[in-house]
Amino acid sequence: AQSVSQHNHHVILSEAASLELGCNYSYGGTVNLFWYVQYPGQHLQLLLKYFSGDPLVKGIKGFEAEFIKSKFSFNLRKPSVQWSDTAEYFCAVRPNNDMRFGAGTRLTVKP
Amino acid sequence: SAVISQKPSRDICQRGTSLTIQCQVDSQVTMMFWYRQQPGQSLTLIATANQGSEATYESGFVIDKFPISRPNLTFSTLTVSNMSPEDSSIYLCSGTSGRDYEQYFGPGTRLTVT
């Protein structure tokens, strides 16, 4: 079945550590790719998106993601995390008109 | 950016009853969707709300349980019928902008079934 996979369920880092969250998808053809963040008790917020062009996408709050078409991947990165980055992160893929979400990765940043 | 509002924002309902959630979007949105986010889980697509016709449901969701209407471009409703505690979730309305193809989400409706 076609899917969006986030392999890390829970990541725990110390402040200033580097972050990389994996996202792989199994949809063929052209897709739009997204990363969303959900802070505790809040609703979804778009971090960044990729539609076309430069496969290295920069988003808000210092996040970036790289689309590697050959690997069907769209990994999220941040060079130095902060305690305020503690949240749930969702990768999402839009193969047609409807968006499909990964299971999410909970990030805990220790001060 | 598109603005999506939902009401109610939250509700506590008794088993066996039904709740209708309303979603209002501004004119930039062309396609509309309903998602469910169960406690501690990711978002699952329930259906695509089609204007003036029956919604397109995802596997595992049926019209009898989750009837959806979209009488015009800017308004949709989702009804959760014959509720059970397993229906306790956040229900989110979402829309795709026809201008920038951005996807926007409403604030969600937190439903608790007792």
Coordinates of C-alpha atoms in Angstrom, one line a residue:
Chain A
A1 CA 0.0 0.0 0.0
Q2 CA 1.1 3.5 -0.7
S3 CA 2.3 5.3 2.4
V4 CA 4.3 7.9 4.2
S5 CA 6.9 6.5 6.7
Q6 CA 8.5 8.3 9.5
H7 CA 10.9 5.9 11.1
N8 CA 11.7 7.8 14.2
H9 CA 8.8 7.7 16.7
H10 CA 10.5 9.6 19.5
V11 CA 13.7 11.5 19.4
I12 CA 15.4 13.0 22.4
L13 CA 18.1 15.6 22.0
S14 CA 20.0 18.1 24.1
E15 CA 19.8 21.7 23.2
A16 CA 22.3 22.7 20.4
A17 CA 22.3 19.2 19.0
S18 CA 21.7 18.7 15.3
L19 CA 18.4 17.2 14.2
E20 CA 17.5 15.0 11.3
L21 CA 14.1 13.4 11.0
G22 CA 13.5 10.9 8.3
C23 CA 10.6 10.7 5.9
N24 CA 10.1 8.3 3.1
Y25 CA 7.1 7.9 0.8
S26 CA 6.0 5.3 -1.7
Y27 CA 3.9 7.3 -4.1
G28 CA 5.0 7.4 -7.7
G29 CA 5.0 10.4 -10.0
T30 CA 5.0 14.0 -9.0
V31 CA 4.2 14.7 -5.4
N32 CA 4.1 17.8 -3.2
L33 CA 5.9 17.4 0.1
F34 CA 5.4 19.1 3.5
W35 CA 6.6 19.1 7.0
Y36 CA 4.2 20.3 9.8
V37 CA 4.8 20.9 13.4
Q38 CA 2.3 20.6 16.3
Y39 CA 3.3 22.1 19.6
P40 CA 1.6 20.7 22.7
G41 CA -2.0 21.6 22.7
Q42 CA -1.8 23.6 19.5
H43 CA -2.9 22.9 16.0
L44 CA -0.8 22.2 12.9
Q45 CA 1.7 24.7 11.6
L46 CA 3.4 24.5 8.3
L47 CA 7.2 24.4 8.6
L48 CA 8.1 24.1 4.9
K49 CA 7.0 22.6 1.6
Y50 CA 8.4 21.4 -1.6
F51 CA 6.6 21.7 -4.9
S52 CA 9.4 21.9 -7.5
G53 CA 12.8 23.5 -8.1
D54 CA 15.6 23.5 -5.7
P55 CA 15.4 20.2 -3.7
L56 CA 16.8 21.9 -0.6
V57 CA 14.0 23.8 1.0
K58 CA 14.3 26.3 3.8
G59 CA 11.4 26.8 6.2
I60 CA 10.6 28.7 9.3
K61 CA 12.4 28.6 12.6
G62 CA 15.7 27.5 11.0
F63 CA 14.4 24.2 9.6
E64 CA 15.2 22.9 6.2
A65 CA 14.5 19.7 4.2
E66 CA 16.0 18.0 1.3
F67 CA 14.0 16.2 -1.4
I68 CA 15.9 13.2 -2.8
K69 CA 13.8 11.9 -5.6
S70 CA 15.8 8.7 -6.1
K71 CA 15.3 7.8 -2.5
F72 CA 11.7 8.9 -2.2
S73 CA 12.8 10.9 0.8
F74 CA 12.2 14.3 2.3
N75 CA 14.2 14.5 5.5
L76 CA 13.9 17.4 7.9
R77 CA 17.0 19.0 9.4
K78 CA 18.0 21.7 11.9
P79 CA 21.6 22.3 12.8
S80 CA 21.0 23.3 16.4
V81 CA 17.7 22.6 18.2
Q82 CA 16.3 24.6 21.0
W83 CA 14.1 23.6 24.0
S84 CA 11.2 25.4 22.2
D85 CA 11.4 22.9 19.3
T86 CA 9.9 20.2 21.5
A87 CA 6.8 19.2 19.5
E88 CA 5.4 16.6 17.2
Y89 CA 6.6 16.7 13.6
F90 CA 4.6 15.3 10.7
C91 CA 5.7 14.6 7.2
A92 CA 3.0 14.8 4.6
V93 CA 2.8 13.9 1.0
R94 CA 0.3 15.1 -1.6
P95 CA 0.4 12.7 -4.5
N96 CA -2.9 14.0 -6.1
N97 CA -5.1 16.5 -4.4
D98 CA -5.4 14.9 -1.0
M99 CA -2.6 15.1 1.6
R100 CA -1.4 11.9 3.4
F101 CA 0.4 12.1 6.7
G102 CA 3.1 10.1 8.3
A103 CA 2.7 8.8 11.8
G104 CA 4.7 11.6 13.3
T105 CA 7.9 12.0 15.3
R106 CA 7.8 13.3 18.8
L107 CA 10.9 15.5 19.5
T108 CA 11.9 16.2 23.0
V109 CA 14.7 18.7 23.5
K110 CA 16.3 18.7 27.0
P111 CA 17.4 22.1 28.2
Chain B
S1 CA -3.5 32.8 3.1
A2 CA -6.9 31.1 3.3
V3 CA -8.8 31.2 6.5
I4 CA -10.7 28.2 7.8
S5 CA -13.0 28.2 10.8
Q6 CA -14.8 25.4 12.5
K7 CA -17.5 25.1 15.0
P8 CA -17.9 23.9 17.6
S9 CA -14.4 24.1 18.8
R10 CA -15.1 21.3 21.3
D11 CA -18.0 19.2 22.5
I12 CA -18.7 16.4 24.9
C13 CA -21.4 14.1 23.7
Q14 CA -23.1 11.0 24.9
R15 CA -22.8 7.6 23.3
G16 CA -25.4 7.0 20.6
T17 CA -25.9 10.6 19.7
S18 CA -24.7 12.5 16.6
L19 CA -22.7 15.7 16.2
T20 CA -22.4 17.9 13.2
I21 CA -19.3 20.0 12.7
Q22 CA -19.3 23.0 10.5
C23 CA -16.4 24.3 8.4
Q24 CA -16.3 27.7 6.8
V25 CA -13.6 28.7 4.3
D26 CA -12.8 31.8 2.4
S27 CA -13.1 32.0 -1.3
Q28 CA -9.5 31.0 -2.0
V29 CA -10.1 27.3 -1.2
T30 CA -11.1 25.0 -3.9
M31 CA -10.8 21.5 -2.5
M32 CA -12.0 20.6 1.0
F33 CA -11.1 17.6 3.2
W34 CA -12.0 16.2 6.6
Y35 CA -9.3 14.6 8.8
R36 CA -9.4 12.8 12.1
Q37 CA -6.6 13.0 14.7
Q38 CA -7.1 10.4 17.4
P39 CA -5.3 11.0 20.7
G40 CA -1.6 10.8 20.3
Q41 CA -1.9 9.8 16.6
S42 CA -1.3 11.4 13.3
L43 CA -3.9 12.8 10.9
T44 CA -6.0 10.4 8.9
L45 CA -8.0 11.5 5.9
I46 CA -11.7 10.7 6.3
A47 CA -13.0 12.0 3.0
T48 CA -12.8 14.7 0.3
A49 CA -15.9 16.9 0.4
N50 CA -17.2 17.4 -3.1
Q51 CA -19.3 20.4 -3.9
G52 CA -22.9 19.4 -4.7
S53 CA -22.2 15.7 -4.8
E54 CA -21.4 12.8 -2.5
A55 CA -18.1 12.9 -0.7
T56 CA -15.3 10.6 -1.6
Y57 CA -14.5 8.4 1.4
E58 CA -11.2 6.8 2.3
S59 CA -11.0 3.1 3.1
G60 CA -12.4 2.5 6.6
F61 CA -14.8 5.4 6.5
V62 CA -18.4 5.2 5.4
I63 CA -21.1 7.6 4.6
D64 CA -23.5 6.2 7.1
K65 CA -21.1 6.9 9.9
F66 CA -19.6 10.2 8.6
P67 CA -22.1 11.9 6.3
I68 CA -20.5 15.0 4.7
S69 CA -22.1 17.8 2.9
R70 CA -20.7 20.6 0.8
P71 CA -23.5 22.6 -0.6
N72 CA -21.3 25.4 -1.9
L73 CA -17.6 26.2 -2.4
T74 CA -17.1 27.7 1.0
F75 CA -19.0 25.6 3.5
S76 CA -19.0 21.9 4.5
T77 CA -20.3 19.8 7.4
L78 CA -19.2 16.6 8.8
T79 CA -21.5 14.6 11.0
V80 CA -20.3 11.9 13.4
S81 CA -23.2 9.6 13.8
N82 CA -24.2 7.1 16.5
M83 CA -21.1 8.0 18.4
S84 CA -19.1 5.7 20.6
P85 CA -16.1 6.5 22.8
E86 CA -13.8 5.4 20.0
D87 CA -14.9 8.4 18.0
S88 CA -13.3 10.7 20.6
S89 CA -10.8 12.6 18.4
I90 CA -10.0 16.0 16.9
Y91 CA -11.7 16.5 13.6
L92 CA -10.1 18.9 11.2
C93 CA -11.3 20.6 8.1
S94 CA -8.7 21.3 5.5
G95 CA -8.7 23.2 2.2
T96 CA -6.4 23.6 -0.7
S97 CA -6.0 27.1 -2.1
G98 CA -6.7 27.4 -5.8
R99 CA -4.3 30.3 -6.0
D100 CA -1.0 29.0 -4.4
Y101 CA -2.0 25.4 -4.0
E102 CA -1.2 25.7 -0.3
Q103 CA -3.1 23.4 2.1
Y104 CA -4.6 25.0 5.1
F105 CA -6.1 23.5 8.2
G106 CA -8.8 24.6 10.5
P107 CA -8.3 24.8 14.3
G108 CA -10.1 21.5 14.8
T109 CA -13.0 20.3 16.8
R110 CA -12.2 18.3 19.9
L111 CA -14.9 15.7 20.4
T112 CA -15.2 13.6 23.6
V113 CA -17.7 10.8 23.7
T114 CA -18.8 9.5 27.1

